[in-house]
Structure formats: structure tokens, C-alpha cells
């Protein structure tokens, strides 16, 4: 993508600065990200013996609260067996309110303790689209769906919702994770439930507070040992697909063909390796617009190293975990791709531990893409003070103190959880809270593209973690950029909206229908609105002048796209109503051919085309 002259000048300034640093003998490696353990100060000292952990603003007071699952069967006389709900006080402390809220876990029948525990996952989900987060729990025995009453309490509605099997009371299946996604694109969230012993289950949301079991009709009632699953539109057809992360068997990718038809495609994408997989995270680690997958495997028991599947526009994925130096994290569990230092690329944190191995450190890998220009990772676990030795399983990354950088919460067996506060001064940032209208209220499954003068970054709003799913704003690090010139939200189902000139260092609310609607095909016009653009010369050589009559006053974004939809140049211009606006865009090194230009303001959008011939 060619940059504007201002962006080019800024990039050259950075390059000169880098040369000066290198020649002065100063080390060019990044300052290690620094985290401080805040478990006791924050009020989490009672959260022992944990598995799943998830966050959401359940009381709608503007900050993120925490639900923590104990692996032990519930015992009223053993506080370490209680699930706990921690209300965020907004001052970096939390108050435990599980008993008052009715979500301590008393209704889950106690069973004989299993090797991996008896209670597993927690997912925050607004299943009824009423505006407040509800809570879904997985464990041995019947699952539990708690509806949020809106007054700080919850009601068990599992039976009424139809999420119980005929023999639910006697059910001893080790149900592990739950993935909430609008698989049929009808505006509410369906759920796929994984199991470590037994058969997976798939429920379609009827939109009236009840669910229909579609496991058999879809063929996705699978007898596999699976800890968790992920979802993305792997084949770019607009429908969310399903990827199962399995222990003792190949990982499985199923493409959603619509109308309850699913097709196994693990071999086509080459992401079905057998590696005793535990946890997984999805994110665009190389900033190319495609979501990569990092999977923790059991390197202790099976000698299988972690997998990093690098995505591309078309299959297959490329597995490069060992080459990147992130293959070894012992017996890995929870993991997350996230921007720890707000520089614009995604780092990796992975936790580990089991009864077969003790005192193995958790790992934080810093992504060097921004610094070095190529995808690579540096182990900064020791320097960042995140190398805890507890037997760790669960993980959630969130901004617990609302200061713009991401903190980490690690759920531990036999020890209290770790709350790591991110304390390093880092780059600018933006958090986006999505509010759906025709789509699910929290915009689960939406994709976001953040375009700045320094680069373009992509984020997926899925909230998925090992044994957990969270509802929280989408976070992006911006480095030195003070503004997102264009924020594009692709809602589930494919509708796209653009928001222009979003200032950094804030939580921005993107409400479906409030942005500028844009076509999913940049070659098709969607609103002329009197812009009357023209491009000259045509054919152009090295640069193009785009001229239009402004129907309203404001800032206009002018973009050039290839016919494949890749943006190759952009800039902004301030115009007043009725004036003829003209902007000169450098085309740099783009190949000759047909290109599409688009002009966008908050009130109108127009698309045109022209032929550009690069001088040889």
C-alpha cells in the first residue's frame, strides 16, 4: 500500500532515527514489557484452584468484572471449591459477590473428583439480546445457563432454555468449552459445546429464549476429546466456520455451507495435525488481513511442540511454530494473541502446568514485526516478570484498570490466580465497543480494520479463550499514531461500515447503522450523492488527480483500490459545500491496470474507476 506524502516523510524520519540509534552503539532491542503482580491488592486472594476465567461488564457500570471457575466439586465448607464473581469497583480493586448474585455453583451436582477437575468453563453471552451479559457454565454433569436479571442477580434458566439432555442429572460427560457465534446469521448467538469425554453438542438459538439441538442434523455431534473451539470465516464466503482443537486426535475444520450443511476441510487448509492440542488463539500476527492460529500442545506427555498456522488469502495455512521460536511451552493450556505493548502487532502469552511437571514458567513472546519488519518473536518472559511457576490453566487478557494497555489474569491450580498489571509506558491505543442492531447486540463475530498513516491492523471480535468467552471492547495498539483515519467494521453477515478520523486513546462506540455504509465490492457504487468524481490523467502515470464537487462540508477520505479489493493509496482532504475538491495521490510501485477510487464522508460515498499505467 502506498502512503501519502506526510506518511512517507514520517516513515523516512523513523528510518533515519533507527540508523542514528544503530550507529551510536545503543542497543536496538525493544524495552521489555513490564508486568506487576497485583493479585492481593486487587482482592483476588480467595480465587484458588481455578480452571476457566472470563470477563464482562455484567452490571453495566462501565468496567469489566471477572468470573472465576474452581475445578473442585462444590462444597459449602470448602471456599476453594466455590466459583466466584468479582465486581470491579473501578479503583483497581474487586469485591467478591458470587453468593449474593447466585452464581457460586451450588446447583452443580458434586461428583467424584476427576484428574482435570469437575468444573471447567465460563462464557459471558447476551443470549437473549436484552443488553446485559448472561453466564453459561460447563462442567461434569448438566451445564448451567444463568440469565442476568439486571439487578445484580442471576436466574438458572437452563431447563426453560432447552439446553439439558433427557438424562441431564445422571450425565457425567466432561463438558469443556462453549463457543457462542451466530452461525446461521439470524441475529442471535448459537452455541457449540465441546467435550473432553462424550459427544459435542450444537444448539441453534430460536430467538425467544430457547434453543434447538441441531447436533444430529448438522453432523456435528462428534465423539472427540476437545477442550475448545474457534470460529472464523475460513473460506471468505460470509458464513462463520468451526475449528475444533482436539486432544488425542486430529484438529478439525468444518466449513459452514449454510442450511445446516457442514463440510470437513482440515486437510485442504492443512490445519488438522495430531498434536494433543489444548488451548488456541486466533489473530492477525503479521498484519496482512488474515487471521493466524496459535495452538498450545502437550510437549511434556507427547513431545509435540506448539503449532503456529500462518494464514493466507487461500489455503493451505503454513505451520511455522518451531521456526518462530514459540514451539516450546511445556504442557500448554490457555494462550492469547494480543498487543502487549500497543505497538500495532500481536504478542503471545501462553500458560502451562500439570501434575506431571512442576515449576515450568509461563511464556510471553514479544512480536518483532514492527521493529524488524518481519514476523518473529522474542521470549521476554523473565524480563517482563510474567514467568510464574504455578500450575496454570485458564487465561483472559483485558484492561482491568481502564488505562489503555492490556493486563493478564491467569487461573491457577493449587494457588490463587495471577493478576498481572501492565505497567510499561507504551504506544497509543483504541478500544471499540460494538453495538449490533440487526446483528447480535455485542457484535460477536465482527471484523475490524484500523487504518492509520503508519499502517493497517485487523482484529476479530470473538472473545474466545481456553475454557472461556468474554464480552469486552476490541483493543488495538496504534504505536505513535494519534488517530485512526478509517475504522471499518464488517458485521456478521458481511455488511460494512466506515468511521472516519477516530481519535486515539479512547473507547469508541461503533453502533451498527451509525457509520458510513460501504459496498463489500469496491467496484460498485452505493451512493452518488452529487459527488461527481473524475480521475485524471486517465490513464495515469505514477500519480492520479481525483476531483469532485463536495455536497457537504467536512473531511473526505479518498482511496484507490485494486480490482481485488486491496487498498493501494489513500489520503484526506477538507472540503466545503459546493466547492470543487482536488487531491493528488501518489501510486508508488503498484502494477499497471484497472483501479477503483472511492470517496467517503460521513454523509455520502461514491465509487469510480480509472486505468493507471506506471512509468517504467
Coordinates of C-alpha atoms in Angstrom, one line a residue:
X1 CA 0.0 0.0 0.0
X2 CA 1.4 3.4 -1.0
X3 CA 1.4 6.1 1.7
X4 CA 0.6 9.7 1.5
X5 CA 3.5 12.2 1.3
X6 CA 3.0 13.0 5.0
X7 CA 3.1 9.3 5.9
X8 CA 6.2 8.8 3.7
X9 CA 8.0 11.7 5.4
X10 CA 7.1 10.3 8.8
X11 CA 8.4 6.8 7.8
X12 CA 11.6 8.3 6.5
X13 CA 12.1 10.2 9.7
X14 CA 11.7 6.9 11.7
X15 CA 14.2 5.2 9.4
X16 CA 16.8 7.9 9.9
X17 CA 16.3 7.8 13.6
X18 CA 16.8 4.0 13.6
X19 CA 20.1 4.4 11.7
X20 CA 21.3 7.0 14.2
X21 CA 20.5 4.7 17.1
X22 CA 22.3 1.8 15.4
X23 CA 25.4 3.7 14.7
X24 CA 25.6 5.2 18.1
X25 CA 26.2 1.9 19.8
X26 CA 22.8 1.9 21.6
X27 CA 21.1 -1.5 21.6
X28 CA 18.1 -1.6 19.2
X29 CA 16.2 -4.4 21.0
X30 CA 12.8 -3.3 22.5
X31 CA 12.5 -2.4 26.1
X32 CA 11.0 -5.4 27.8
X33 CA 7.3 -5.2 28.7
X34 CA 7.0 -5.0 32.4
X35 CA 4.1 -6.5 34.5
X36 CA 3.5 -6.3 38.2
X37 CA 1.6 -9.0 40.2
X38 CA -1.5 -7.3 41.8
X39 CA -3.4 -10.4 43.0
X40 CA -3.7 -9.4 46.6
X41 CA -4.1 -5.7 46.2
X42 CA -7.0 -6.2 43.7
X43 CA -8.8 -8.6 46.0
X44 CA -8.3 -11.9 44.2
X45 CA -6.6 -13.7 47.1
X46 CA -9.6 -16.1 47.5
X47 CA -9.6 -17.3 43.9
X48 CA -7.8 -20.6 44.2
X49 CA -7.9 -23.9 42.3
X50 CA -9.0 -22.4 39.0
X51 CA -9.9 -23.5 35.5
X52 CA -11.9 -21.2 33.3
X53 CA -12.0 -17.4 33.8
X54 CA -13.9 -14.8 31.8
X55 CA -14.7 -11.1 31.9
X56 CA -17.7 -8.9 31.1
X57 CA -19.4 -5.8 32.4
X58 CA -22.3 -7.7 33.9
X59 CA -23.6 -4.8 36.0
X60 CA -23.3 -2.3 33.1
X61 CA -21.3 0.3 35.2
X62 CA -18.6 0.8 32.6
X63 CA -15.8 -1.6 33.8
X64 CA -15.1 -5.3 33.4
X65 CA -16.0 -7.8 36.1
X66 CA -14.5 -11.3 36.5
X67 CA -16.0 -14.8 36.8
X68 CA -13.6 -17.5 38.1
X69 CA -14.3 -21.2 38.0
X70 CA -12.9 -23.6 40.6
X71 CA -12.1 -27.1 39.3
X72 CA -13.3 -28.7 42.6
X73 CA -16.8 -30.1 43.1
X74 CA -18.8 -27.6 45.1
X75 CA -18.6 -27.9 48.9
X76 CA -20.2 -25.3 51.1
X77 CA -17.4 -25.9 53.7
X78 CA -14.5 -25.5 51.3
X79 CA -14.1 -21.9 50.0
X80 CA -11.6 -23.1 47.4
X81 CA -14.3 -25.1 45.7
X82 CA -16.6 -22.0 45.1
X83 CA -16.9 -20.4 41.8
X84 CA -16.6 -16.6 42.3
X85 CA -17.9 -13.5 40.7
X86 CA -15.8 -10.4 41.2
X87 CA -17.4 -7.0 40.7
X88 CA -15.0 -4.3 39.5
X89 CA -15.1 -1.3 41.9
X90 CA -13.5 1.0 39.3
X91 CA -10.5 1.8 41.5
X92 CA -8.3 -1.3 40.6
X93 CA -10.0 -3.4 43.3
X94 CA -12.7 -6.1 43.1
X95 CA -15.4 -7.3 45.5
X96 CA -16.5 -10.9 45.5
X97 CA -20.3 -11.2 45.1
X98 CA -20.9 -14.7 43.9
X99 CA -23.2 -15.7 46.8
X100 CA -25.4 -12.6 46.5
X101 CA -25.6 -13.0 42.7
X102 CA -26.5 -16.7 43.0
X103 CA -23.7 -17.9 40.8
X104 CA -21.4 -19.6 43.3
X105 CA -22.0 -23.1 41.8
X106 CA -24.3 -24.6 44.4
X107 CA -26.7 -26.0 41.8
X108 CA -23.9 -28.1 40.0
X109 CA -24.2 -31.6 41.4
X110 CA -20.9 -32.7 43.1
X111 CA -19.3 -35.8 41.6
X112 CA -16.1 -37.7 42.3
X113 CA -13.1 -35.5 41.5
X114 CA -11.6 -36.2 38.1
X115 CA -8.0 -35.8 37.0
X116 CA -8.7 -32.5 35.2
X117 CA -11.3 -31.3 37.7
X118 CA -15.1 -31.3 37.7
X119 CA -16.0 -27.7 36.8
X120 CA -14.4 -26.2 33.6
X121 CA -15.6 -23.2 31.6
X122 CA -17.4 -19.9 31.9
X123 CA -18.8 -17.9 28.9
X124 CA -20.3 -14.5 29.1
X125 CA -23.0 -14.1 26.4
X126 CA -26.1 -12.0 25.8
X127 CA -28.0 -14.9 24.5
X128 CA -31.4 -13.1 24.7
X129 CA -30.2 -9.8 23.2
X130 CA -31.6 -7.7 26.1
X131 CA -28.4 -5.7 26.7
X132 CA -26.9 -7.4 29.8
X133 CA -24.4 -10.3 29.8
X134 CA -25.7 -13.7 30.8
X135 CA -23.5 -16.6 32.1
X136 CA -23.0 -20.1 30.8
X137 CA -21.0 -22.8 32.7
X138 CA -19.6 -26.1 31.6
X139 CA -18.7 -29.0 33.9
X140 CA -19.2 -32.6 34.7
X141 CA -22.9 -33.1 34.8
X142 CA -25.6 -30.7 33.4
X143 CA -24.5 -27.3 32.1
X144 CA -25.9 -24.2 33.6
X145 CA -27.3 -21.1 31.9
X146 CA -27.7 -18.1 34.2
X147 CA -29.9 -15.2 32.9
X148 CA -28.9 -11.8 34.1
X149 CA -31.8 -10.2 36.0
X150 CA -30.4 -6.7 35.6
X151 CA -30.3 -6.1 39.4
X152 CA -27.0 -7.9 40.3
X153 CA -28.6 -11.3 40.5
X154 CA -28.9 -14.3 38.1
X155 CA -31.6 -16.9 37.5
X156 CA -30.9 -20.5 36.4
X157 CA -32.9 -20.9 33.2
X158 CA -31.2 -24.0 31.7
X159 CA -34.3 -26.2 31.7
X160 CA -36.5 -23.5 30.2
X161 CA -33.9 -22.7 27.5
X162 CA -33.8 -26.4 26.4
X163 CA -30.1 -26.8 27.0
X164 CA -30.5 -30.0 29.1
X165 CA -30.4 -33.5 27.8
X166 CA -33.1 -36.1 28.7
X167 CA -30.7 -37.6 31.3
X168 CA -29.1 -34.4 32.5
X169 CA -29.0 -35.3 36.2
X170 CA -27.1 -38.5 35.5
X171 CA -24.9 -37.0 32.9
X172 CA -21.2 -37.5 33.7
X173 CA -19.8 -36.1 30.5
X174 CA -16.8 -33.8 31.0
X175 CA -18.1 -30.8 29.0
X176 CA -15.3 -28.4 28.5
X177 CA -15.7 -25.3 26.4
X178 CA -18.6 -23.4 24.8
X179 CA -18.3 -21.2 21.7
X180 CA -21.1 -18.6 21.1
X181 CA -21.4 -17.4 17.5
X182 CA -24.3 -16.5 15.1
X183 CA -23.7 -19.5 12.8
X184 CA -26.9 -19.1 10.9
X185 CA -26.7 -15.2 10.7
X186 CA -30.2 -14.6 12.1
X187 CA -29.2 -12.0 14.6
X188 CA -28.8 -14.1 17.8
X189 CA -26.0 -16.3 19.2
X190 CA -25.9 -20.1 18.8
X191 CA -23.6 -22.3 20.9
X192 CA -21.3 -25.2 20.1
X193 CA -20.3 -27.1 23.2
X194 CA -17.1 -29.2 23.3
X195 CA -16.4 -32.2 25.5
X196 CA -13.3 -34.0 26.7
X197 CA -15.3 -37.2 27.2
X198 CA -18.5 -37.7 25.3
X199 CA -20.1 -36.1 22.3
X200 CA -20.1 -32.5 21.3
X201 CA -23.4 -30.6 21.1
X202 CA -24.7 -27.9 18.8
X203 CA -27.7 -25.7 19.7
X204 CA -29.4 -23.1 17.5
X205 CA -30.8 -20.1 19.2
X206 CA -34.6 -19.7 18.4
X207 CA -34.6 -16.0 19.4
X208 CA -37.3 -16.5 22.0
X209 CA -35.1 -17.6 24.9
X210 CA -35.0 -21.2 23.8
X211 CA -32.6 -23.4 21.9
X212 CA -32.9 -26.3 19.4
X213 CA -30.4 -29.2 19.4
X214 CA -29.1 -29.4 15.9
X215 CA -26.1 -31.7 16.6
X216 CA -27.6 -34.6 14.6
X217 CA -28.9 -32.6 11.6
X218 CA -25.6 -30.8 11.2
X219 CA -23.5 -33.9 11.7
X220 CA -21.5 -32.0 14.4
X221 CA -22.4 -34.3 17.3
X222 CA -18.8 -35.6 17.3
X223 CA -17.2 -38.2 19.5
X224 CA -13.9 -36.4 20.0
X225 CA -11.8 -35.2 23.0
X226 CA -11.9 -31.5 22.5
X227 CA -11.1 -28.7 25.0
X228 CA -12.2 -25.7 22.9
X229 CA -13.1 -24.5 19.5
X230 CA -12.7 -21.4 17.4
X231 CA -14.7 -19.7 14.6
X232 CA -13.7 -17.6 11.6
X233 CA -14.8 -17.3 8.0
X234 CA -12.0 -19.5 6.7
X235 CA -13.2 -19.6 3.1
X236 CA -14.3 -16.0 2.9
X237 CA -17.9 -16.8 1.9
X238 CA -19.6 -14.7 4.6
X239 CA -20.5 -17.6 6.9
X240 CA -18.7 -18.4 10.2
X241 CA -17.0 -21.8 10.1
X242 CA -15.9 -24.0 13.0
X243 CA -12.5 -25.3 14.1
X244 CA -12.1 -27.9 16.9
X245 CA -8.9 -28.0 19.0
X246 CA -8.6 -31.7 20.0
X247 CA -6.7 -33.8 22.5
X248 CA -6.0 -37.4 21.3
X249 CA -6.9 -36.9 17.7
X250 CA -6.7 -34.5 14.7
X251 CA -7.9 -30.9 14.9
X252 CA -11.0 -30.5 12.7
X253 CA -12.1 -27.6 10.5
X254 CA -15.7 -27.6 9.3
X255 CA -16.9 -25.1 6.6
X256 CA -20.4 -23.7 7.0
X257 CA -22.2 -24.1 3.7
X258 CA -25.5 -22.8 5.0
X259 CA -28.8 -24.5 5.8
X260 CA -27.2 -26.8 8.4
X261 CA -24.7 -28.2 5.9
X262 CA -21.1 -28.5 7.0
X263 CA -18.1 -29.8 5.2
X264 CA -14.9 -31.2 6.7
X265 CA -11.9 -29.2 5.3
X266 CA -9.0 -29.8 7.7
X267 CA -6.8 -31.4 5.0
X268 CA -7.5 -28.7 2.4
X269 CA -6.3 -26.0 4.8
X270 CA -3.6 -28.2 6.4
X271 CA -4.6 -27.4 10.0
X272 CA -5.6 -30.9 11.1
X273 CA -2.4 -32.1 12.7
X274 CA -2.5 -34.6 15.6
X275 CA -0.6 -32.9 18.4
X276 CA -2.6 -33.3 21.7
X277 CA -3.8 -29.8 21.5
X278 CA -5.1 -27.9 24.5
X279 CA -5.6 -24.1 24.0
X280 CA -5.8 -21.9 21.0
X281 CA -6.0 -18.2 20.0
X282 CA -6.7 -16.5 16.6
X283 CA -5.3 -13.2 15.5
X284 CA -3.5 -11.4 12.6
X285 CA 0.1 -11.6 13.8
X286 CA 1.7 -10.4 10.6
X287 CA -0.8 -7.6 9.8
X288 CA -1.8 -9.0 6.4
X289 CA -5.5 -9.1 7.0
X290 CA -5.8 -12.9 7.5
X291 CA -6.2 -14.5 11.0
X292 CA -3.4 -16.8 12.1
X293 CA -3.8 -19.5 14.7
X294 CA -1.6 -20.3 17.7
X295 CA -2.2 -23.7 19.5
X296 CA -0.6 -24.9 22.7
X297 CA 0.2 -28.6 22.6
X298 CA 1.3 -31.2 25.2
X299 CA 5.1 -31.1 24.8
X300 CA 5.6 -33.0 28.1
X301 CA 3.4 -36.0 27.5
X302 CA 3.6 -36.4 23.7
X303 CA 6.7 -34.3 22.8
X304 CA 4.5 -32.3 20.4
X305 CA 5.6 -28.7 20.1
X306 CA 3.1 -25.8 19.7
X307 CA 1.6 -25.0 16.3
X308 CA 1.5 -21.6 14.6
X309 CA -0.6 -21.7 11.5
X310 CA 0.1 -18.7 9.3
X311 CA -3.0 -17.8 7.2
X312 CA -3.1 -16.5 3.6
X313 CA -5.7 -15.5 1.1
X314 CA -6.2 -19.1 0.0
X315 CA -5.4 -22.4 1.6
X316 CA -3.3 -24.1 2.8
X317 CA -2.0 -22.5 6.0
X318 CA 1.7 -22.7 6.8
X319 CA 2.8 -24.2 10.1
X320 CA 5.9 -22.3 11.4
X321 CA 5.7 -22.5 15.2
X322 CA 9.2 -24.0 15.6
X323 CA 10.7 -21.6 13.1
X324 CA 9.3 -18.7 15.1
X325 CA 10.8 -20.0 18.3
X326 CA 7.4 -20.4 20.0
X327 CA 7.0 -24.1 19.8
X328 CA 8.1 -25.0 23.4
X329 CA 5.8 -24.0 26.3
X330 CA 5.8 -27.4 28.1
X331 CA 2.3 -28.7 28.8
X332 CA 0.5 -25.7 27.4
X333 CA -3.1 -24.6 28.2
X334 CA -4.5 -21.1 27.9
X335 CA -3.0 -18.7 25.4
X336 CA -3.8 -15.4 23.8
X337 CA -2.6 -13.3 20.8
X338 CA -2.8 -9.7 22.0
X339 CA -0.9 -6.4 21.7
X340 CA 1.0 -6.2 25.0
X341 CA 3.0 -3.0 24.2
X342 CA 0.5 -1.1 21.9
X343 CA 2.9 -1.1 19.0
X344 CA 0.4 -2.5 16.5
X345 CA 1.4 -6.1 16.3
X346 CA 0.2 -9.1 18.3
X347 CA 2.3 -10.7 21.0
X348 CA 1.7 -14.2 22.5
X349 CA 1.2 -15.3 26.1
X350 CA 0.9 -19.0 26.9
X351 CA 0.4 -20.6 30.3
X352 CA 1.3 -24.2 31.3
X353 CA 1.4 -26.8 34.0
X354 CA 0.2 -30.2 35.1
X355 CA 0.6 -32.9 37.8
X356 CA 3.3 -34.5 35.6
X357 CA 5.5 -31.3 35.5
X358 CA 6.2 -28.7 38.1
X359 CA 7.9 -25.3 38.2
X360 CA 7.8 -24.7 34.4
X361 CA 7.4 -20.9 33.7
X362 CA 4.7 -19.3 31.7
X363 CA 5.9 -17.7 28.5
X364 CA 5.5 -14.2 27.0
X365 CA 6.7 -13.8 23.4
X366 CA 7.1 -10.3 22.0
X367 CA 6.3 -9.9 18.3
X368 CA 9.1 -8.1 16.5
X369 CA 7.2 -7.4 13.3
X370 CA 7.0 -3.6 13.9
X371 CA 10.6 -3.3 15.0
X372 CA 12.3 -5.6 12.4
X373 CA 9.8 -5.6 9.5
X374 CA 9.4 -9.4 9.5
X375 CA 7.3 -11.7 11.7
X376 CA 9.4 -13.1 14.6
X377 CA 9.1 -13.5 18.3
X378 CA 11.4 -12.9 21.3
X379 CA 10.9 -14.6 24.6
X380 CA 10.6 -11.9 27.2
X381 CA 9.1 -14.0 30.0
X382 CA 11.8 -13.3 32.5
X383 CA 12.4 -9.6 31.6
X384 CA 8.6 -8.9 31.8
X385 CA 8.2 -10.8 35.1
X386 CA 5.4 -13.0 33.7
X387 CA 7.2 -16.3 34.1
X388 CA 5.1 -17.5 37.0
X389 CA 5.7 -21.2 38.1
X390 CA 2.2 -22.1 39.3
X391 CA 0.3 -24.9 37.5
X392 CA -1.7 -22.5 35.3
X393 CA -4.6 -23.4 33.0
X394 CA -7.0 -20.5 32.4
X395 CA -6.2 -17.1 30.9
X396 CA -8.0 -13.9 30.0
X397 CA -6.4 -10.7 28.7
X398 CA -8.3 -7.4 29.5
X399 CA -7.8 -3.8 30.6
X400 CA -8.7 -4.2 34.2
X401 CA -7.8 -0.7 35.2
X402 CA -9.0 1.0 32.1
X403 CA -5.7 2.7 31.3
X404 CA -5.5 1.7 27.7
X405 CA -3.0 -1.2 27.9
X406 CA -3.9 -4.9 28.3
X407 CA -3.4 -6.7 31.6
X408 CA -3.5 -10.5 32.2
X409 CA -5.4 -12.8 34.5
X410 CA -4.1 -16.3 34.9
X411 CA -6.2 -19.0 36.7
X412 CA -4.0 -21.5 38.7
X413 CA -4.4 -24.9 40.3
X414 CA -3.4 -25.0 44.0
X415 CA -2.6 -21.3 44.1
X416 CA -4.5 -18.0 43.8
X417 CA -4.8 -16.6 40.3
X418 CA -2.2 -14.2 38.9
X419 CA -3.4 -10.7 38.1
X420 CA -0.6 -9.0 36.0
X421 CA -0.8 -5.3 35.7
X422 CA 0.8 -3.9 32.6
X423 CA 3.0 -1.0 33.8
X424 CA 5.2 -0.1 30.9
X425 CA 4.7 3.2 29.1
X426 CA 3.7 2.1 25.6
X427 CA 2.1 3.4 22.4
X428 CA -1.3 4.9 21.7
X429 CA -4.4 2.7 21.6
X430 CA -8.1 2.5 20.7
X431 CA -10.8 0.4 22.2
X432 CA -14.0 -0.2 20.2
X433 CA -17.3 -1.2 21.8
X434 CA -19.6 -2.7 19.3
X435 CA -23.4 -2.4 19.5
X436 CA -25.3 -4.5 17.0
X437 CA -28.7 -3.7 15.6
X438 CA -29.8 -6.4 13.1
X439 CA -26.8 -8.4 14.3
X440 CA -26.3 -9.7 17.8
X441 CA -26.1 -6.9 20.3
X442 CA -22.4 -7.3 21.2
X443 CA -21.2 -7.7 17.6
X444 CA -19.7 -11.1 18.3
X445 CA -18.0 -12.2 15.1
X446 CA -17.4 -8.8 13.6
X447 CA -14.1 -7.9 12.0
X448 CA -12.4 -4.6 12.4
X449 CA -9.8 -2.9 10.2
X450 CA -7.9 0.1 11.6
X451 CA -6.1 2.3 9.0
X452 CA -3.6 4.8 10.2
X453 CA -0.8 6.8 8.5
X454 CA 1.6 4.2 9.9
X455 CA -0.1 1.0 9.0
X456 CA -3.3 -1.1 8.9
X457 CA -4.3 -3.5 11.6
X458 CA -7.0 -6.2 11.8
X459 CA -8.9 -7.5 14.8
X460 CA -11.6 -10.2 15.2
X461 CA -14.3 -9.7 17.9
X462 CA -14.6 -13.3 19.2
X463 CA -13.8 -13.1 22.9
X464 CA -12.7 -16.7 22.9
X465 CA -10.1 -18.1 25.4
X466 CA -9.3 -21.6 26.8
X467 CA -12.4 -22.6 28.7
X468 CA -13.9 -19.1 28.5
X469 CA -15.5 -16.5 26.3
X470 CA -15.6 -12.8 27.3
X471 CA -17.5 -9.7 26.3
X472 CA -15.2 -6.7 26.1
X473 CA -14.2 -3.8 23.8
X474 CA -11.9 -4.7 20.8
X475 CA -8.4 -3.4 21.5
X476 CA -5.8 -2.2 19.1
X477 CA -2.4 -0.7 19.7
X478 CA -1.5 2.2 17.4
X479 CA 2.1 2.9 18.2
X480 CA 2.8 6.7 17.6
X481 CA -0.4 7.2 15.5
X482 CA -2.7 9.7 17.2
X483 CA -5.7 8.9 15.0
X484 CA -7.4 6.0 13.1
X485 CA -8.0 7.6 9.8
X486 CA -10.5 4.9 8.9
X487 CA -12.2 2.3 11.1
X488 CA -14.0 -0.3 9.0
X489 CA -16.4 -2.7 10.8
X490 CA -17.5 -5.8 8.9
X491 CA -20.6 -7.0 10.8
X492 CA -21.6 -10.7 10.9
X493 CA -23.2 -11.4 7.5
X494 CA -20.9 -9.1 5.6
X495 CA -22.4 -5.6 5.9
X496 CA -19.6 -2.9 6.2
X497 CA -19.5 0.5 7.8
X498 CA -16.7 3.1 8.0
X499 CA -16.0 5.6 10.7
X500 CA -13.5 8.4 9.8
X501 CA -10.9 10.2 12.0
X502 CA -11.3 8.4 15.2
X503 CA -9.0 9.9 17.9
X504 CA -6.7 7.5 19.7
X505 CA -6.7 6.8 23.5
X506 CA -10.4 6.4 24.0
X507 CA -13.2 3.8 24.0
X508 CA -15.1 4.4 20.8
X509 CA -18.7 3.2 20.4
X510 CA -19.5 1.7 17.0
X511 CA -23.2 1.3 16.7
X512 CA -24.5 -0.7 13.8
X513 CA -26.1 1.8 11.4
X514 CA -24.3 4.9 12.6
X515 CA -21.3 4.6 10.3
X516 CA -21.0 5.2 6.5
X517 CA -22.3 2.1 4.8
X518 CA -19.9 0.8 2.1
X519 CA -20.2 -1.8 -0.5
X520 CA -18.5 -5.2 0.0
X521 CA -17.4 -4.8 -3.6
X522 CA -15.3 -1.6 -4.1
X523 CA -16.1 -1.6 -7.8
X524 CA -19.8 -1.0 -7.2
X525 CA -21.2 2.5 -6.4
X526 CA -23.6 2.7 -3.4
X527 CA -24.4 6.4 -3.1
X528 CA -23.6 9.1 -5.7
X529 CA -25.0 12.0 -3.7
X530 CA -23.7 14.6 -6.1
X531 CA -20.0 13.9 -5.6
X532 CA -19.4 13.7 -9.4
X533 CA -15.8 12.5 -9.1
X534 CA -13.3 12.3 -12.0
X535 CA -9.8 11.0 -12.2
X536 CA -7.1 12.4 -14.5
X537 CA -4.9 11.8 -16.3
X538 CA -6.6 8.6 -17.4
X539 CA -4.5 6.5 -18.0
X540 CA -2.5 7.9 -15.1
X541 CA 1.3 7.6 -14.6
X542 CA 2.8 7.4 -11.1
X543 CA 0.1 9.6 -9.6
X544 CA -3.5 10.4 -10.1
X545 CA -5.6 13.6 -9.5
X546 CA -9.1 12.9 -8.2
X547 CA -11.5 15.8 -8.4
X548 CA -15.1 16.1 -7.1
X549 CA -17.8 18.6 -6.1
X550 CA -18.5 18.4 -2.4
X551 CA -22.2 18.0 -1.5
X552 CA -21.4 18.9 2.1
X553 CA -18.7 20.4 4.2
X554 CA -16.3 18.1 6.1
X555 CA -13.3 15.7 5.8
X556 CA -13.4 13.4 2.8
X557 CA -11.4 10.2 2.6
X558 CA -10.1 9.5 -0.9
X559 CA -8.9 5.9 -1.6
X560 CA -7.6 3.9 -4.5
X561 CA -8.2 0.1 -4.7
X562 CA -7.1 -2.7 -7.0
X563 CA -9.9 -4.7 -8.6
X564 CA -9.1 -7.4 -6.0
X565 CA -10.1 -5.0 -3.2
X566 CA -6.6 -4.2 -1.9
X567 CA -6.3 -0.5 -1.0
X568 CA -3.1 0.9 -2.6
X569 CA -3.3 4.6 -1.8
X570 CA -5.3 6.9 0.4
X571 CA -5.4 10.5 1.8
X572 CA -7.8 13.0 3.2
X573 CA -9.0 16.4 2.1
X574 CA -11.1 19.1 3.8
X575 CA -13.8 20.5 1.5
X576 CA -16.7 22.9 1.9
X577 CA -20.1 22.5 0.4
X578 CA -20.3 23.2 -3.3
X579 CA -16.5 23.6 -3.7
X580 CA -14.5 21.6 -6.2
X581 CA -12.1 19.5 -4.2
X582 CA -8.9 18.1 -5.8
X583 CA -6.4 15.7 -4.3
X584 CA -3.2 14.2 -5.8
X585 CA -2.4 10.6 -4.8
X586 CA 1.0 9.0 -5.4
X587 CA 0.6 5.5 -6.8
X588 CA 4.2 4.4 -6.0
X589 CA 5.1 1.0 -7.3
X590 CA 1.7 -0.5 -7.9
X591 CA 1.4 -2.5 -11.2
X592 CA -0.4 -1.1 -14.2
X593 CA -4.1 -2.0 -14.6
X594 CA -7.6 -1.0 -13.7
X595 CA -8.1 0.6 -10.3
X596 CA -11.1 1.7 -8.3
X597 CA -11.3 5.0 -6.4
X598 CA -13.7 5.7 -3.5
X599 CA -14.6 9.0 -1.8
X600 CA -16.2 8.8 1.6
X601 CA -17.5 11.4 4.1
X602 CA -19.9 10.9 7.0
X603 CA -22.9 11.7 4.7
X604 CA -22.0 10.3 1.3
X605 CA -19.9 7.7 -0.6
X606 CA -19.1 7.3 -4.3
X607 CA -17.0 4.9 -6.3
X608 CA -15.5 5.3 -9.7
X609 CA -12.7 3.7 -11.7
X610 CA -9.7 4.5 -13.9
X611 CA -6.7 2.9 -15.6
X612 CA -3.3 3.6 -14.1
X613 CA -0.1 3.0 -16.1
X614 CA 3.1 3.1 -14.0
X615 CA 6.1 4.6 -15.8
X616 CA 8.9 2.2 -16.4

